[in-house]
């Protein structure tokens, strides 16, 4: 899922996302609540109409942003109090209010408010924090049942498994949330600085518990390598700013590895960014031209690199689905890992 924090996937238009067959994008409850505010979005007839997007929308609960971006004033049983990173104004998010906001947005997939503990955090804190997250999840589920959708389409609500890097707490979290019967389950609190093999272990023990017939969504992950390892462990959905953020820094993902389009070696390279890619940017322009655009500070550079990286990620996921269906995933994964081991992005 491409990430459109402010109701816009940075440096790419909706029609270009549709051309790459993007069917769902992310919006951010915290950012959209602070600006433009839920009232304007409701007046517009919901988030789809406000941003002119006919595909699906998932909005995260804002929990992660409250803990990472805002000036946190306190966590209580009731909810979380914080000061806006924009103007310092004081706000409170509760599990119930966050559901109400997402009813206003009309998100196809709503997320519960959770506490995302930092890494590292001690076991006692992780256990206490997870217990609170589970109690908040129960209240979110009750609020979902008590409130009506405001627009015609259905809205699904996902729970979020936490528990830091402690197996027993992760398992407890996955079990308690499964009992609440959410429409789908997210795995949160990973890719926050822990080693990759620890992240994979946490994913594995979580997906073993979560119901197999419901979608599993790994939040905020990650590199193509991370995604393939998580798919192998039973994860279905991903979101990450990596493809779009890297693109704006001239780093692109290709079938020949990770390239930095600012590198001098591309100055007279008149081949496409990725010869194996069918996106508009690769069909129409050369590495030499894209490098020139980056060097000249042209906005088109960001647009072309973003379009390509989105295309690369969506193609990767489509190919993963095909490989799973044809029973060739392990061999396919090894071949892709071989191509992405090349990394000249730091040169
Ligand atoms: Zn491309």
Short mmCIF file of C-alpha atoms in Angstrom, two decimals, residues 5-343:
data_model
loop_
_atom_site.label_atom_id
_atom_site.label_comp_id
_atom_site.label_asym_id
_atom_site.label_seq_id
_atom_site.Cartn_x
_atom_site.Cartn_y
_atom_site.Cartn_z
CA UNK A 5 0.08 10.50 4.88
CA UNK A 6 -1.57 13.86 4.15
CA UNK A 7 -4.10 12.47 1.69
CA UNK A 8 -1.52 12.52 -1.08
CA UNK A 9 1.13 9.98 -2.07
CA UNK A 10 4.08 12.33 -2.41
CA UNK A 11 5.16 13.25 -5.97
CA UNK A 12 2.64 11.04 -7.78
CA UNK A 13 -0.90 11.63 -9.01
CA UNK A 14 -3.83 9.33 -8.28
CA UNK A 15 -4.25 8.54 -12.01
CA UNK A 16 -0.62 7.38 -12.13
CA UNK A 17 -1.17 5.18 -9.09
CA UNK A 18 -4.21 3.66 -10.81
CA UNK A 19 -2.13 3.10 -13.95
CA UNK A 20 0.26 1.05 -11.80
CA UNK A 21 -2.76 -0.87 -10.47
CA UNK A 22 -2.52 0.50 -6.94
CA UNK A 23 -5.85 -0.40 -5.37
CA UNK A 24 -5.43 0.85 -1.84
CA UNK A 25 -3.46 3.71 -0.30
CA UNK A 26 -2.87 4.81 3.26
CA UNK A 27 -3.99 7.98 4.99
CA UNK A 28 -2.94 9.05 8.44
CA UNK A 29 -5.50 9.75 11.16
CA UNK A 30 -3.14 11.92 13.22
CA UNK A 31 -2.08 14.17 10.32
CA UNK A 32 -5.56 14.48 8.78
CA UNK A 33 -7.14 15.22 12.19
CA UNK A 34 -4.70 18.10 12.76
CA UNK A 35 -4.92 19.33 9.17
CA UNK A 36 -7.36 19.91 7.45
CA UNK A 37 -9.41 18.54 10.40
CA UNK A 38 -12.24 16.02 10.54
CA UNK A 39 -14.93 18.68 10.01
CA UNK A 40 -13.70 19.65 6.54
CA UNK A 41 -13.33 16.00 5.54
CA UNK A 42 -16.89 15.27 6.69
CA UNK A 43 -18.21 18.32 4.79
CA UNK A 44 -16.46 17.02 1.67
CA UNK A 45 -18.35 13.74 2.02
CA UNK A 46 -15.50 11.66 3.41
CA UNK A 47 -11.84 11.16 2.66
CA UNK A 48 -12.30 9.41 -0.72
CA UNK A 49 -14.23 12.41 -2.04
CA UNK A 50 -12.02 14.99 -0.36
CA UNK A 51 -8.87 13.62 -2.02
CA UNK A 52 -10.54 12.41 -5.22
CA UNK A 53 -9.50 8.76 -4.83
CA UNK A 54 -11.83 6.01 -6.07
CA UNK A 55 -9.72 3.13 -4.77
CA UNK A 56 -9.65 1.81 -1.22
CA UNK A 57 -8.25 3.67 1.78
CA UNK A 58 -6.71 2.42 4.98
CA UNK A 59 -6.19 4.94 7.75
CA UNK A 60 -3.85 4.15 10.60
CA UNK A 61 -4.99 5.12 14.07
CA UNK A 62 -2.45 7.86 14.64
CA UNK A 63 -1.04 6.02 17.67
CA UNK A 64 2.40 5.67 16.13
CA UNK A 65 2.54 9.38 15.17
CA UNK A 66 1.35 10.51 18.61
CA UNK A 67 4.26 8.59 20.12
CA UNK A 68 6.88 9.48 17.52
CA UNK A 69 5.98 13.00 16.31
CA UNK A 70 3.97 14.90 18.88
CA UNK A 71 4.98 16.30 22.23
CA UNK A 72 3.50 13.51 24.34
CA UNK A 73 1.82 14.78 27.53
CA UNK A 74 0.69 11.53 29.02
CA UNK A 75 -0.86 8.11 28.56
CA UNK A 76 -3.74 7.09 30.79
CA UNK A 77 -6.35 4.37 30.83
CA UNK A 78 -8.65 6.80 29.03
CA UNK A 79 -6.32 7.59 26.13
CA UNK A 80 -3.36 9.71 25.15
CA UNK A 81 -2.81 13.45 25.51
CA UNK A 82 -0.41 15.26 23.22
CA UNK A 83 0.57 18.60 21.80
CA UNK A 84 0.38 19.04 18.02
CA UNK A 85 3.75 19.08 16.25
CA UNK A 86 2.29 21.87 14.06
CA UNK A 87 1.20 24.51 16.58
CA UNK A 88 1.61 23.08 20.08
CA UNK A 89 -2.16 22.88 20.67
CA UNK A 90 -3.35 20.27 23.20
CA UNK A 91 -5.36 17.21 22.03
CA UNK A 92 -6.64 13.90 23.32
CA UNK A 93 -7.05 10.65 21.40
CA UNK A 94 -9.14 7.89 22.95
CA UNK A 95 -9.95 4.53 21.32
CA UNK A 96 -13.54 5.75 20.82
CA UNK A 97 -12.63 9.11 19.29
CA UNK A 98 -10.20 7.47 16.86
CA UNK A 99 -13.01 5.18 15.61
CA UNK A 100 -15.28 8.25 15.28
CA UNK A 101 -12.61 10.07 13.21
CA UNK A 102 -12.31 7.08 10.89
CA UNK A 103 -16.10 6.85 10.55
CA UNK A 104 -15.93 10.48 9.41
CA UNK A 105 -13.15 9.67 6.94
CA UNK A 106 -15.04 6.62 5.66
CA UNK A 107 -11.84 4.53 5.65
CA UNK A 108 -12.35 1.11 4.06
CA UNK A 109 -9.98 -0.25 6.70
CA UNK A 110 -9.89 1.41 10.12
CA UNK A 111 -7.18 0.75 12.69
CA UNK A 112 -7.50 0.66 16.47
CA UNK A 113 -5.59 3.07 18.70
CA UNK A 114 -2.55 1.30 20.15
CA UNK A 115 0.54 2.16 22.12
CA UNK A 116 3.70 1.53 20.14
CA UNK A 117 6.49 1.09 22.73
CA UNK A 118 9.96 2.30 21.72
CA UNK A 119 12.88 -0.07 21.06
CA UNK A 120 14.50 -1.06 23.27
CA UNK A 121 11.99 -1.22 26.10
CA UNK A 122 12.10 -3.50 29.16
CA UNK A 123 9.86 -6.52 29.49
CA UNK A 124 7.80 -5.10 32.34
CA UNK A 125 6.94 -1.97 30.33
CA UNK A 126 6.18 -4.02 27.20
CA UNK A 127 3.76 -6.22 29.17
CA UNK A 128 1.99 -3.25 30.79
CA UNK A 129 1.80 -1.40 27.49
CA UNK A 130 0.44 -4.43 25.67
CA UNK A 131 -2.26 -5.00 28.28
CA UNK A 132 -3.39 -1.38 27.76
CA UNK A 133 -3.33 -1.82 23.96
CA UNK A 134 -5.56 -4.91 24.30
CA UNK A 135 -8.02 -3.04 26.58
CA UNK A 136 -8.07 -0.19 24.04
CA UNK A 137 -8.68 -2.73 21.25
CA UNK A 138 -11.73 -4.06 23.10
CA UNK A 139 -13.10 -0.51 23.52
CA UNK A 140 -12.46 0.17 19.81
CA UNK A 141 -14.44 -2.92 18.88
CA UNK A 142 -17.31 -1.79 21.11
CA UNK A 143 -17.27 1.68 19.57
CA UNK A 144 -17.32 0.15 16.08
CA UNK A 145 -20.43 -1.84 17.08
CA UNK A 146 -22.10 1.23 18.61
CA UNK A 147 -21.53 3.54 15.62
CA UNK A 148 -22.86 3.49 12.06
CA UNK A 149 -20.96 3.98 8.86
CA UNK A 150 -21.62 7.44 7.37
CA UNK A 151 -21.26 6.48 3.71
CA UNK A 152 -22.48 3.60 1.57
CA UNK A 153 -19.46 1.33 1.68
CA UNK A 154 -18.53 -1.16 4.41
CA UNK A 155 -15.75 -0.38 6.87
CA UNK A 156 -13.47 -3.06 8.33
CA UNK A 157 -11.63 -2.70 11.65
CA UNK A 158 -8.19 -4.24 12.26
CA UNK A 159 -6.59 -4.97 15.65
CA UNK A 160 -2.85 -4.38 16.20
CA UNK A 161 -0.56 -6.95 17.83
CA UNK A 162 2.16 -5.39 20.00
CA UNK A 163 4.58 -6.85 22.58
CA UNK A 164 7.95 -5.43 21.52
CA UNK A 165 10.50 -8.26 21.04
CA UNK A 166 9.23 -10.51 23.86
CA UNK A 167 7.81 -13.80 22.51
CA UNK A 168 5.46 -14.45 25.44
CA UNK A 169 3.93 -10.94 25.25
CA UNK A 170 3.57 -11.09 21.44
CA UNK A 171 1.83 -14.47 21.74
CA UNK A 172 -0.47 -13.19 24.48
CA UNK A 173 -1.29 -10.13 22.35
CA UNK A 174 -2.05 -12.24 19.26
CA UNK A 175 -4.25 -14.62 21.28
CA UNK A 176 -6.23 -11.88 23.07
CA UNK A 177 -6.83 -9.93 19.85
CA UNK A 178 -7.82 -13.06 17.90
CA UNK A 179 -10.52 -13.67 20.51
CA UNK A 180 -11.95 -10.21 19.79
CA UNK A 181 -12.60 -11.28 16.17
CA UNK A 182 -11.37 -8.32 14.19
CA UNK A 183 -11.78 -8.27 10.40
CA UNK A 184 -8.00 -8.38 10.06
CA UNK A 185 -4.85 -8.10 12.13
CA UNK A 186 -1.86 -5.81 11.99
CA UNK A 187 1.54 -6.58 13.45
CA UNK A 188 2.82 -3.33 14.92
CA UNK A 189 5.86 -2.15 16.83
CA UNK A 190 8.41 -3.77 14.53
CA UNK A 191 11.04 -2.22 12.25
CA UNK A 192 11.69 0.31 15.02
CA UNK A 193 15.41 -0.38 15.33
CA UNK A 194 15.55 -4.06 16.31
CA UNK A 195 17.78 -6.48 14.33
CA UNK A 196 16.09 -7.99 11.26
CA UNK A 197 16.31 -11.62 12.47
CA UNK A 198 14.56 -10.64 15.71
CA UNK A 199 11.81 -8.94 13.66
CA UNK A 200 11.40 -12.12 11.54
CA UNK A 201 11.11 -14.25 14.69
CA UNK A 202 8.40 -11.97 16.12
CA UNK A 203 6.49 -12.10 12.81
CA UNK A 204 6.71 -15.88 12.70
CA UNK A 205 5.38 -16.50 16.19
CA UNK A 206 2.59 -13.96 15.64
CA UNK A 207 1.38 -15.33 12.29
CA UNK A 208 1.31 -18.85 13.78
CA UNK A 209 -1.40 -17.69 16.19
CA UNK A 210 -3.45 -15.26 14.06
CA UNK A 211 -6.44 -16.78 12.21
CA UNK A 212 -5.38 -17.95 8.74
CA UNK A 213 -8.57 -16.82 6.97
CA UNK A 214 -8.11 -13.14 7.86
CA UNK A 215 -5.58 -10.69 6.41
CA UNK A 216 -2.33 -10.01 8.29
CA UNK A 217 -0.76 -6.62 7.85
CA UNK A 218 2.83 -5.79 8.83
CA UNK A 219 2.94 -2.06 9.59
CA UNK A 220 5.71 0.20 8.29
CA UNK A 221 7.83 -2.52 6.65
CA UNK A 222 9.99 -2.27 4.66
CA UNK A 223 12.73 -3.11 2.18
CA UNK A 224 12.01 -5.64 -0.59
CA UNK A 225 14.08 -8.18 1.44
CA UNK A 226 12.01 -7.55 4.61
CA UNK A 227 8.77 -7.92 2.66
CA UNK A 228 9.73 -11.23 1.02
CA UNK A 229 10.83 -12.70 4.37
CA UNK A 230 7.53 -11.58 5.94
CA UNK A 231 5.46 -12.96 3.03
CA UNK A 232 7.19 -16.31 3.55
CA UNK A 233 6.09 -16.15 7.20
CA UNK A 234 2.46 -15.55 6.28
CA UNK A 235 2.00 -11.77 6.03
CA UNK A 236 -0.43 -10.44 3.38
CA UNK A 237 -0.31 -6.65 3.53
CA UNK A 238 2.38 -3.98 3.85
CA UNK A 239 2.80 -0.24 3.88
CA UNK A 240 6.02 1.70 3.86
CA UNK A 241 7.28 5.14 2.90
CA UNK A 242 10.52 3.57 1.65
CA UNK A 243 9.73 3.42 -2.10
CA UNK A 244 8.47 7.01 -2.22
CA UNK A 245 10.95 8.55 0.24
CA UNK A 246 13.93 6.80 -1.38
CA UNK A 247 12.74 7.93 -4.80
CA UNK A 248 12.83 11.56 -3.69
CA UNK A 249 16.42 10.93 -2.59
CA UNK A 250 17.27 9.54 -6.06
CA UNK A 251 17.46 5.94 -4.82
CA UNK A 252 15.56 3.47 -7.00
CA UNK A 253 14.86 -0.26 -6.68
CA UNK A 254 15.46 -2.21 -9.88
CA UNK A 255 15.91 -5.74 -11.21
CA UNK A 256 19.64 -4.87 -11.22
CA UNK A 257 19.77 -3.75 -7.59
CA UNK A 258 19.44 -0.47 -5.72
CA UNK A 259 20.71 2.44 -7.81
CA UNK A 260 21.47 6.05 -7.00
CA UNK A 261 20.34 8.12 -9.95
CA UNK A 262 22.70 10.95 -9.00
CA UNK A 263 25.77 8.78 -9.61
CA UNK A 264 28.11 9.95 -12.41
CA UNK A 265 28.06 6.48 -14.01
CA UNK A 266 24.52 7.17 -15.23
CA UNK A 267 25.49 10.43 -17.03
CA UNK A 268 25.78 8.80 -20.46
CA UNK A 269 23.68 5.70 -19.80
CA UNK A 270 20.82 5.84 -22.28
CA UNK A 271 19.12 2.69 -21.02
CA UNK A 272 15.93 2.82 -18.91
CA UNK A 273 16.11 3.09 -15.09
CA UNK A 274 15.09 -0.58 -15.04
CA UNK A 275 15.07 -2.48 -18.35
CA UNK A 276 12.74 -5.10 -16.81
CA UNK A 277 10.14 -2.50 -15.75
CA UNK A 278 7.04 -1.57 -17.75
CA UNK A 279 6.20 1.69 -15.95
CA UNK A 280 5.76 4.88 -17.97
CA UNK A 281 9.00 6.36 -16.62
CA UNK A 282 11.05 3.34 -17.71
CA UNK A 283 9.31 3.05 -21.09
CA UNK A 284 9.87 6.71 -21.90
CA UNK A 285 13.08 8.01 -20.34
CA UNK A 286 16.76 7.13 -19.88
CA UNK A 287 18.97 6.96 -16.79
CA UNK A 288 21.00 9.83 -18.26
CA UNK A 289 17.91 12.05 -18.46
CA UNK A 290 16.64 11.16 -14.96
CA UNK A 291 20.13 11.84 -13.55
CA UNK A 292 20.17 15.19 -15.33
CA UNK A 293 16.76 16.07 -13.81
CA UNK A 294 18.00 15.21 -10.30
CA UNK A 295 21.20 17.25 -10.79
CA UNK A 296 19.17 20.19 -12.10
CA UNK A 297 16.72 20.03 -9.18
CA UNK A 298 13.73 19.43 -11.44
CA UNK A 299 10.45 18.29 -9.84
CA UNK A 300 9.99 15.76 -12.67
CA UNK A 301 12.96 13.79 -11.28
CA UNK A 302 11.02 13.09 -8.06
CA UNK A 303 7.91 12.19 -10.04
CA UNK A 304 9.63 9.72 -12.39
CA UNK A 305 11.64 8.03 -9.63
CA UNK A 306 8.52 7.77 -7.43
CA UNK A 307 6.45 6.32 -10.25
CA UNK A 308 9.14 3.73 -10.91
CA UNK A 309 9.60 2.69 -7.27
CA UNK A 310 5.84 2.32 -6.77
CA UNK A 311 5.71 0.22 -9.91
CA UNK A 312 8.65 -1.89 -8.68
CA UNK A 313 7.00 -2.58 -5.29
CA UNK A 314 3.57 -3.36 -6.74
CA UNK A 315 5.11 -5.65 -9.36
CA UNK A 316 7.11 -7.38 -6.61
CA UNK A 317 3.89 -8.06 -4.66
CA UNK A 318 2.01 -9.26 -7.77
CA UNK A 319 4.87 -11.61 -8.62
CA UNK A 320 4.92 -12.90 -5.03
CA UNK A 321 1.20 -13.71 -5.26
CA UNK A 322 1.72 -15.53 -8.57
CA UNK A 323 4.69 -17.47 -7.17
CA UNK A 324 2.65 -18.55 -4.12
CA UNK A 325 -0.24 -19.69 -6.32
CA UNK A 326 2.05 -21.67 -8.62
CA UNK A 327 3.94 -23.20 -5.68
CA UNK A 328 7.28 -21.67 -6.69
CA UNK A 329 7.68 -19.04 -3.98
CA UNK A 330 10.96 -20.28 -2.36
CA UNK A 331 12.85 -20.45 -5.68
CA UNK A 332 11.34 -17.17 -6.91
CA UNK A 333 12.27 -15.45 -3.63
CA UNK A 334 15.90 -16.63 -3.90
CA UNK A 335 16.18 -15.27 -7.44
CA UNK A 336 14.79 -11.87 -6.40
CA UNK A 337 17.06 -11.71 -3.34
CA UNK A 338 19.98 -12.27 -5.73
CA UNK A 339 19.04 -9.26 -7.85
CA UNK A 340 18.43 -6.90 -4.92
CA UNK A 341 21.67 -7.79 -3.13
CA UNK A 342 23.38 -5.25 -5.42
CA UNK A 343 23.39 -1.86 -3.69
#
